[in-house]
Coordinates of C-alpha atoms and ligand atoms in Angstrom, one line a residue:
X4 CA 0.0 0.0 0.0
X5 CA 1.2 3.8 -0.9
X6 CA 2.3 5.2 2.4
X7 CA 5.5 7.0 3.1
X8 CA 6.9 8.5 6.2
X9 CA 9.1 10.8 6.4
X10 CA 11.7 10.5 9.5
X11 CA 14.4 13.3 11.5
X12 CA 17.8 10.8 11.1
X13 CA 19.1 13.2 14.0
X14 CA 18.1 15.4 16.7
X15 CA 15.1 17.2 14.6
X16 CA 15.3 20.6 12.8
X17 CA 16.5 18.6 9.6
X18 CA 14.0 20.2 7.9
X19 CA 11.3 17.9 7.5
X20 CA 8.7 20.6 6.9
X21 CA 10.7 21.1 4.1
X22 CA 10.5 17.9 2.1
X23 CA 7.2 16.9 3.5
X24 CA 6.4 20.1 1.5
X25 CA 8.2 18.7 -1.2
X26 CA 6.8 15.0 -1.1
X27 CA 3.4 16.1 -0.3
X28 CA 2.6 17.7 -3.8
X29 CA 2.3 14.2 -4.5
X30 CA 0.5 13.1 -2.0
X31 CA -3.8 12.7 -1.0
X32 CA -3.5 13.0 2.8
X33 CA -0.5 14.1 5.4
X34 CA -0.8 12.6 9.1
X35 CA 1.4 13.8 11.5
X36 CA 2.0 11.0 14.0
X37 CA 3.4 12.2 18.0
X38 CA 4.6 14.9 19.1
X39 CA 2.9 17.8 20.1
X40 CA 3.5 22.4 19.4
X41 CA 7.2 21.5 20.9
X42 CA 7.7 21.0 16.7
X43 CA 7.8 23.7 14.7
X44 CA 7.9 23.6 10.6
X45 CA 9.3 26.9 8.5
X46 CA 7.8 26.9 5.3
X47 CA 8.7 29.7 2.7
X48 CA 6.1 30.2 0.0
X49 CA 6.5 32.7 -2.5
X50 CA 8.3 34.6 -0.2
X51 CA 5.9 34.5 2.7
X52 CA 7.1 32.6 5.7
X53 CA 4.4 29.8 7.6
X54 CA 5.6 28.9 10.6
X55 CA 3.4 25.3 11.8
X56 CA 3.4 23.7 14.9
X57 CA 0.7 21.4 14.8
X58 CA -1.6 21.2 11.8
X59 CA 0.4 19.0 9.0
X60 CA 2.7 20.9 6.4
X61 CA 0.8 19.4 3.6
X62 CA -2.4 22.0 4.4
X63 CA -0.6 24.2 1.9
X64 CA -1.8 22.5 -0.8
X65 CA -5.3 22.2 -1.4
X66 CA -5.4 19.0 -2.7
X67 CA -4.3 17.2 0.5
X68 CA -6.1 16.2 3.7
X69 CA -4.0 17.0 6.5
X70 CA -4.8 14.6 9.4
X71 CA -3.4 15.0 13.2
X72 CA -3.8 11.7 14.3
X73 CA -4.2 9.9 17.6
X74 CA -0.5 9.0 18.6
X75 CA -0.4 13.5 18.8
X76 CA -0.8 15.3 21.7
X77 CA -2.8 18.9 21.4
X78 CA -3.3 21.8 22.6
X79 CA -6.0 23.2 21.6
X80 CA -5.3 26.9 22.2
X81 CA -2.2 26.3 20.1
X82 CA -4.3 24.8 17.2
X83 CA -7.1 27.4 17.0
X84 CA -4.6 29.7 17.1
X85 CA -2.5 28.0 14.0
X86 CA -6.0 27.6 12.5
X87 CA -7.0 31.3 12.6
X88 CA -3.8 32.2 11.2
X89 CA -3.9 30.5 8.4
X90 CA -7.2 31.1 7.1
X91 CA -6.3 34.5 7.5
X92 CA -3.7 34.2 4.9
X93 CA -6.2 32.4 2.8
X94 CA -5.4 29.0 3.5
X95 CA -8.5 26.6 3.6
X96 CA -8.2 24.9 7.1
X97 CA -11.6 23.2 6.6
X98 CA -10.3 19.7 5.3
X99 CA -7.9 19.7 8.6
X100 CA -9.4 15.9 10.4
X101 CA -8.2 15.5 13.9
X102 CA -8.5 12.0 15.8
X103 CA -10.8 11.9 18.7
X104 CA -8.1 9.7 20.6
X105 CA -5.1 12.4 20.9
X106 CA -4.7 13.7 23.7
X107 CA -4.7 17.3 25.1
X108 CA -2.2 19.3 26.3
X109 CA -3.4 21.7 28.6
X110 CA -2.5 24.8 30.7
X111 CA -1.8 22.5 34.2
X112 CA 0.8 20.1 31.6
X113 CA 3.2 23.4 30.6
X114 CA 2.9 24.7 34.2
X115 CA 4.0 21.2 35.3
X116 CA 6.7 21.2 32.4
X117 CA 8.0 24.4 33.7
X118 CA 8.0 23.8 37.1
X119 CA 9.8 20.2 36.8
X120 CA 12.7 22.4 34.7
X121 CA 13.4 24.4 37.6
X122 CA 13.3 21.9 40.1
X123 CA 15.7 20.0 37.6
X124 CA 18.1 23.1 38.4
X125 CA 21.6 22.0 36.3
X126 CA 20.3 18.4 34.8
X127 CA 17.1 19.7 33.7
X128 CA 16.1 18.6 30.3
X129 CA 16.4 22.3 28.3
X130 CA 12.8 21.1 26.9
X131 CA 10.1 23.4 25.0
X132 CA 8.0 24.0 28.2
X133 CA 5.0 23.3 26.4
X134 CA 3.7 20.6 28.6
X135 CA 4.8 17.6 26.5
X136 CA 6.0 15.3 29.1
X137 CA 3.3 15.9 31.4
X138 CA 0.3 15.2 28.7
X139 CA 2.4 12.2 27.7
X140 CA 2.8 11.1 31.5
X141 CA -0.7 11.4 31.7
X142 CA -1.9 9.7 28.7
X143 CA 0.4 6.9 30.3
X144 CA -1.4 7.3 33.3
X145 CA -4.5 6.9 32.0
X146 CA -5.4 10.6 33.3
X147 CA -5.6 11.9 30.3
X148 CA -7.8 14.4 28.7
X149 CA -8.5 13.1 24.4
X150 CA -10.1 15.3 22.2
X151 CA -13.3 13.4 22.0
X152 CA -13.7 14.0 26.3
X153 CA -14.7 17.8 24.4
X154 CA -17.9 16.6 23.2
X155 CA -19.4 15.4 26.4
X156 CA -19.0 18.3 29.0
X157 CA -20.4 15.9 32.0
X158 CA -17.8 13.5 31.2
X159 CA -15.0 16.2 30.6
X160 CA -15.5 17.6 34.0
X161 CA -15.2 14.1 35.7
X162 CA -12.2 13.4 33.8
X163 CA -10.6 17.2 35.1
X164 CA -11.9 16.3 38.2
X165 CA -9.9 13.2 38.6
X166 CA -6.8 14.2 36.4
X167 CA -6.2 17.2 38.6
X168 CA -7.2 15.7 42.3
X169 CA -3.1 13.9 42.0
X170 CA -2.2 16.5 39.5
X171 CA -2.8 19.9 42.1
X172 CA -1.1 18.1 45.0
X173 CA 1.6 18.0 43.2
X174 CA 1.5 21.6 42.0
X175 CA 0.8 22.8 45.6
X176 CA 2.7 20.6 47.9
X177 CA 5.7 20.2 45.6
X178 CA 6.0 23.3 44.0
X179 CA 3.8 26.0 45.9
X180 CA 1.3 26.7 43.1
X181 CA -1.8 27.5 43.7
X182 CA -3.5 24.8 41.7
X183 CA -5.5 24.5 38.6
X184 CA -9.6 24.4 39.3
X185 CA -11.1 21.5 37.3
X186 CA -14.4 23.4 37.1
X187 CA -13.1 26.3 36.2
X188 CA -10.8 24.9 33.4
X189 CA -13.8 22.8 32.6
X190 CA -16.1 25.8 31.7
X191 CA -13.6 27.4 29.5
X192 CA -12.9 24.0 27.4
X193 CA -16.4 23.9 26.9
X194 CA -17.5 27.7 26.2
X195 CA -14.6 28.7 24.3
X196 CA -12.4 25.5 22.7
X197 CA -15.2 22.6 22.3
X198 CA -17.4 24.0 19.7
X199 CA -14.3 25.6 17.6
X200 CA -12.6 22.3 17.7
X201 CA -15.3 20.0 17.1
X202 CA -15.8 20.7 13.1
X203 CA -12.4 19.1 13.0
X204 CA -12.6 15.6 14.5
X205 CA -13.2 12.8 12.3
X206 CA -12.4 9.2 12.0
X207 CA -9.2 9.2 11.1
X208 CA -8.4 5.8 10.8
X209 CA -11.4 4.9 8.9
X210 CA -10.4 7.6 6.5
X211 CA -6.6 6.7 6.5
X212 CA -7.6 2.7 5.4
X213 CA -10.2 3.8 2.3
X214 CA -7.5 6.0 1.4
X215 CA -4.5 3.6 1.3
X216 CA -7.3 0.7 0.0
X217 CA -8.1 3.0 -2.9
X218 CA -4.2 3.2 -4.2
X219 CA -4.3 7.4 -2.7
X220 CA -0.5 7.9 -1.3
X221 CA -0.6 9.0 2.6
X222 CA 2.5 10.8 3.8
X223 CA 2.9 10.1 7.9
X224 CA 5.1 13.4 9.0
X225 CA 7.4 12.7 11.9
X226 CA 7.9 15.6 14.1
X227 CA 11.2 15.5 16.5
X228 CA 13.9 12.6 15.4
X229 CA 15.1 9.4 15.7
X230 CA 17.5 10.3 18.7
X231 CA 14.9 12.5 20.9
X232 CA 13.0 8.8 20.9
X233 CA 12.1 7.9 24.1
X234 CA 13.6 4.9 23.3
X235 CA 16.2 4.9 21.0
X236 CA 17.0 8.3 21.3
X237 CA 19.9 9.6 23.9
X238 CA 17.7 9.2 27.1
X239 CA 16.7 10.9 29.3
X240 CA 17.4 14.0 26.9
X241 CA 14.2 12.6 24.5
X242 CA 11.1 13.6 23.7
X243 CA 8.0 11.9 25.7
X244 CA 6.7 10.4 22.1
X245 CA 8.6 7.9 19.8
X246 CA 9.9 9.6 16.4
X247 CA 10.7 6.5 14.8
X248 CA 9.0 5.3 11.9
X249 CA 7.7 2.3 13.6
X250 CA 5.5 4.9 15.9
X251 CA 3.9 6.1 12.6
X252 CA 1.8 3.0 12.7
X253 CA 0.2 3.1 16.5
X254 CA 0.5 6.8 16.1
X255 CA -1.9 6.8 13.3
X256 CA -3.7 3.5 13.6
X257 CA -2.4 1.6 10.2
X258 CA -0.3 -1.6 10.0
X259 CA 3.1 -2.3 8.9
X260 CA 2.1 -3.6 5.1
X261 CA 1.1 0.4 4.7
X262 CA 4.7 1.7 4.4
X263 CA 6.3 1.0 1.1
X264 CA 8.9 4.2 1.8
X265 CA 10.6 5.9 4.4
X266 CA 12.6 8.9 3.8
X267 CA 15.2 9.9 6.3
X268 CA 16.0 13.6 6.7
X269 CA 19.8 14.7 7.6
X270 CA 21.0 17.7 7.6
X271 CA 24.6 18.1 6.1
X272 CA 26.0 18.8 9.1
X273 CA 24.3 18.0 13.0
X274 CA 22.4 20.2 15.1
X275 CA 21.0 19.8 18.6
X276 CA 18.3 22.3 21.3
X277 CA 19.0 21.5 24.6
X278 CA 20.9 19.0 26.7
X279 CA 22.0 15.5 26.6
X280 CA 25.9 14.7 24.6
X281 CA 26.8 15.3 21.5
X282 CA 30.0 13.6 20.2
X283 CA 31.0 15.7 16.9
X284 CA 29.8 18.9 18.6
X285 CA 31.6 22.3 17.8
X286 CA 32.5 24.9 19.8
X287 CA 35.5 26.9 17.6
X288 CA 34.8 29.5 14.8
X289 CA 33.8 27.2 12.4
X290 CA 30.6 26.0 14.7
X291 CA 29.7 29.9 14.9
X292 CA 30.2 30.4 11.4
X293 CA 27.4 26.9 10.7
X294 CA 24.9 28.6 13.2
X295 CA 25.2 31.9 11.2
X296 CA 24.6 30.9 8.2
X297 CA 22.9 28.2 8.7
X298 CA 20.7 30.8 11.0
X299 CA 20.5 27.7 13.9
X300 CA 18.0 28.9 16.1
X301 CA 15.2 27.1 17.3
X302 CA 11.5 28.1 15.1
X303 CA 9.7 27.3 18.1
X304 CA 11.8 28.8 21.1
X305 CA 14.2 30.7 19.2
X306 CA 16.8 29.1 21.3
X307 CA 20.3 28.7 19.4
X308 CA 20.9 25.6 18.2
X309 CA 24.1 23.4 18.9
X310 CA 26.4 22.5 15.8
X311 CA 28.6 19.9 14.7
X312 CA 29.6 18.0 12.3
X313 CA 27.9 15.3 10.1
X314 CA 27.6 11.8 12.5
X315 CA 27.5 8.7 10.2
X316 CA 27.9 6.2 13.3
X317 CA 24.0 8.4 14.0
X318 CA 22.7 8.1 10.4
X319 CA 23.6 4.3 10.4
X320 CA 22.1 3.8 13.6
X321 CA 18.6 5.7 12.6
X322 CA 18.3 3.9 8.8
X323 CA 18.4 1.2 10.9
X324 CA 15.9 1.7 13.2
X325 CA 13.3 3.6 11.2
X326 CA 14.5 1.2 7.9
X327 CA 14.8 4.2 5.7
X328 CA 14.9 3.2 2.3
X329 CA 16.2 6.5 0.9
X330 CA 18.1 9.6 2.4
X331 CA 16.5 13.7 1.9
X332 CA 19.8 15.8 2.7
X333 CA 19.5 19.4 3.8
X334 CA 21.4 22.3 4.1
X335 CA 24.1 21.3 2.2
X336 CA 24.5 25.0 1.0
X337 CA 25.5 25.9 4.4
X338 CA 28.5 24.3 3.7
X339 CA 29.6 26.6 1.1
X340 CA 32.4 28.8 2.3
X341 CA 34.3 25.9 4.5
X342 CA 37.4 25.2 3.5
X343 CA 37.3 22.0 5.1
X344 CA 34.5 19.7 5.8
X345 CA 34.6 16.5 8.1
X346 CA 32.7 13.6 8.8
X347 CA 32.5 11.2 11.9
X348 CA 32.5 7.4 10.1
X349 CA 33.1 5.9 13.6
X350 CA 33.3 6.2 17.5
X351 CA 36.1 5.5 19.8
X352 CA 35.5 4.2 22.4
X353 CA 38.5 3.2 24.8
X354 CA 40.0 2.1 22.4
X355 CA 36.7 -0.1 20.8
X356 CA 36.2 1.3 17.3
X357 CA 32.2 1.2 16.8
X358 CA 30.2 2.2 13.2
X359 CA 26.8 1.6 15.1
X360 CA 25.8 3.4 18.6
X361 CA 27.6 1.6 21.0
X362 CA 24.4 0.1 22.8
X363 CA 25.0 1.1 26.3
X364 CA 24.1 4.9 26.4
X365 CA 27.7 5.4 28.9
X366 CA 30.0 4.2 26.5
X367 CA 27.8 6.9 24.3
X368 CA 28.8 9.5 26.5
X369 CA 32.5 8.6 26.2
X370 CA 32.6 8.3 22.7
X371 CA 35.0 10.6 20.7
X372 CA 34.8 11.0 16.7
X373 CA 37.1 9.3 13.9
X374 CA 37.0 11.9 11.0
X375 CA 37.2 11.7 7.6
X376 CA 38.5 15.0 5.8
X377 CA 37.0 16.5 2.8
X378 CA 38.0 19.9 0.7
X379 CA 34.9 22.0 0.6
X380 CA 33.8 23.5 -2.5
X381 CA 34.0 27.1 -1.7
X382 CA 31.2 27.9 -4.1
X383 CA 27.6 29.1 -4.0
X384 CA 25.2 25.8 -4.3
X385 CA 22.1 28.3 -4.3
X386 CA 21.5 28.3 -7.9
X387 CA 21.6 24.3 -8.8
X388 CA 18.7 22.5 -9.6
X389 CA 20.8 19.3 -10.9
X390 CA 23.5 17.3 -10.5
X391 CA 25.8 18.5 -13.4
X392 CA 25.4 22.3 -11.4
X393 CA 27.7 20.7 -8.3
X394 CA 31.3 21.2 -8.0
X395 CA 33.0 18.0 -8.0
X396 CA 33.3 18.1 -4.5
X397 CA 29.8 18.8 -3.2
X398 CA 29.5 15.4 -5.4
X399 CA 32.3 13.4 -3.3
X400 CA 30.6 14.8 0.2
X401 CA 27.2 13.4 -1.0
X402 CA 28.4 10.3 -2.9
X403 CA 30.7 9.3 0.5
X404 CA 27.9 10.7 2.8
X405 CA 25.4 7.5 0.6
X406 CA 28.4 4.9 1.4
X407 CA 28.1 5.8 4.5
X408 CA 24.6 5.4 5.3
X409 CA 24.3 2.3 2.9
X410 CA 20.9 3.9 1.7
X411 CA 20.7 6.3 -1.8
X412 CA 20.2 10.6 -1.5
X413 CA 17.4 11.2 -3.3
X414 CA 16.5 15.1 -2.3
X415 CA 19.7 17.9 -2.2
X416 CA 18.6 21.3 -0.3
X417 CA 20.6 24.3 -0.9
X418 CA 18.8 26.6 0.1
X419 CA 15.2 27.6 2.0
X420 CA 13.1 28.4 -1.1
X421 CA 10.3 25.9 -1.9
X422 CA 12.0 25.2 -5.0
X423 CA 16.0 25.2 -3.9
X424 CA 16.6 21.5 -4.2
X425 CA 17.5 18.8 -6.3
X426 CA 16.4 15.6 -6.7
X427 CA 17.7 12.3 -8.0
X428 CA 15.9 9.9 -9.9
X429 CA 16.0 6.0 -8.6
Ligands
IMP510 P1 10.1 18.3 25.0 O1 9.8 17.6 23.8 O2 9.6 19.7 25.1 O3 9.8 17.5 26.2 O4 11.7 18.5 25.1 C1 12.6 17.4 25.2 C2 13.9 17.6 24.4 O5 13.5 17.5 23.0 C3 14.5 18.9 24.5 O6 15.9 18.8 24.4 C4 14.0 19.7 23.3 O7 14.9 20.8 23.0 C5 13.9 18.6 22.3 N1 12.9 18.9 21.2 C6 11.6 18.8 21.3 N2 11.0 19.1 20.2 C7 12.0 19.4 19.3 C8 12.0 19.8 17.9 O8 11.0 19.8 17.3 N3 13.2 20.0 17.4 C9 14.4 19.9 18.1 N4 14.4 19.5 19.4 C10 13.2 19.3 20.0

């Protein structure tokens, strides 16, 4: 069956947004999968700049269904918000389906989010704040509030009620809040948020299956990346949700014979928000000069980015875990003005070479980077739109970047234009 996800290989701001925006021209539906408003997609259309959180990157085109699925958490503040913005640059928001099984993030999950930070003091996480953790705690907890709860106000003050009996001791004994009042909370959901949201919820996986029965290609949009999985990812600096690819099936409610592609998103070089290591990490001139040019500051918190260079030993690890089938490099224009460009092809680790993660996460932390050395091509990639317009050596970073990851490049960005990249044919 036609569906394709498309996967962060790193520690997110690839630029997904960016070839979902690409891939999704050809698509009938997008469905984003987990994750919550902690994402946050830059798309530049014509010269006007959409910055999306929640609803799906394919609602550009009006072709496509965007879908948020059930494996998302939302808030719906953030949403109504995203939705009103885009109608009023003319976007049509009315084909946006939302999955009566996501779950909510509200105001008592960011409070929480912030107030565990601080109490974190020097290990905290460096997350968004947005309450991510908490609604996902929750949702594990059975506590929490889904989308549907907002069509039956009897039942969605119950489920307050109960949710925020453990949830304001903790606020009040723990941190000295003053509490969140259910009833109070409860009005407002179903005032203000219930009847905007509810033209949106639909059955999503009902919708999903005819579509994928009836040949249409469905494009599942990963926010985050493979190493902020709560899993996989370099814990306990993760995401509460699972990135992988694998997620995209519980996280939309299809089965594994869906998913005939999987496109793995790498920057050309590696960026990381917040804590947790970071073996190729740069902290010299040349890392300044990346986060300059390659303007490396978060869409969503406008926090600046970390930088380093490209980590095959991490893009063999995630094409193995999500199975990508075929690699979407961005940002290779970034590169431009280096004079010299390196790779890590392996870890050591006390004197262990390893071309995989090494599977405990402390010989991770210990890990330091074998490079390979390339000269950069000290040219403007801007302009190319094929292969023949590289210089020969942007061709032997991407051609050595494929050996590397064992899987073929099949999308070249360079630059942020909807139509700056290049693409290669199978
Ligand atoms: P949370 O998802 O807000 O709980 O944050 C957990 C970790 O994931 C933090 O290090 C965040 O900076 C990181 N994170 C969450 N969402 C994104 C994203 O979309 N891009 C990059 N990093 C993210």
């Amino acid at each position: 069956m036609p569906g394709s996800i498309v996967v962060g290989t790193q520690w997110g701001d690839e630029g997904k947004g960016r070839v979902v925006d690409i891939v999704a021209k050809e698509c009938a539906h997008v469905v984003r999968y987990q994750g919550g408003h902690n994402a946050g997609h830059t798309l530049v259309v014509d010269n006007e700049v959409f910055k999306l959180q929640l609803v799906p990157s394919g609602i550009l085109y009006d072709h496509v269904v965007p879908i948020i699925g059930n494996g998302v958490v939302v808030d719906p503040y953030v949403l109504l918000n995203e939705i009103e913005t885009l109608t009023a640059k003319g976007v049509d928001c009315q084909r946006l389906m939302l999955s009566p099984q996501a779950h909510l993030v509200l105001p008592y999950h960011q409070i929480l989010d912030e107030l565990a930070e601080s109490q974190l003091g020097d290990n905290k996480l460096d997350t968004t704040k947005r309450g991510i953790g908490p609604a996902y705690a929750d949702k594990a907890s059975r506590v929490g509030i889904r989308v549907e709860d907002l069509l039956d106000p009897t039942h969605l003050r119950a489920r307050l009620h109960s949710a925020l009996a453990e949830r304001n001791v903790i606020l009040r004994d723990i941190h000295g809040h003053k509490g969140v009042d259910p009833d109070q909370l409860a009005e407002e959901l179903i005032q203000d948020i219930a009847p905007r949201v509810a033209p949106y919820i639909g059955d999503t996986v009902g919708h999903l299956h005819e579509a994928l029965h009836a040949g249409q290609r469905v494009l599942f949009e990963g926010a985050q990346a493979t190493f902020l999985d709560l899993d996989h990812g370099t814990y306990p600096f993760v995401t509460s949700s699972n990135p992988v690819a694998g997620y995209a099936l519980v996280g939309a409610g299809i089965g594994p014979g869906a998913i005939d592609q999987v496109i793995g998103i790498a920057k050309a070089y590696l960026t990381r928000v917040g804590a947790g290591p970071f073996v190729t990490e740069l902290d010299d001139a040349v890392g300044e000069h990346l986060v300059d040019v390659g303007q490396e500051y978060g869409t969503n918190t406008g926090r600046r980015r970390r930088v380093g260079w490209f980590d095959a030993v991490m893009a063999r690890q995630a094409v193995r875990l999500n199975a990508c089938t075929e690699i979407a490099l961005t940002k290779l224009d970034v590169l431009d003005e280096l004079e010299t460009i390196k790779v890590c092809v392996a870890y050591d680790v006390e004197g262990e070479r390893y071309e995989y993660l090494p599977h405990l996460r402390r010989m991770h932390d210990k890990a330091v980077p074998v490079y390979a050395e390339f000269p950069g091509w000290q040219q403007d990639l801007s302009e190319a739109t094929d292969r023949k317009d590289l210089p020969r050596e942007a061709i032997e970073y991407i051609s050595f970047l494929e050996r590397q990851m064992g899987v073929p490049i099949r999308f070249v960005c360079v630059g942020p234009g909807r139509e700056q990249y290049l693409r290669f044919a199978a």
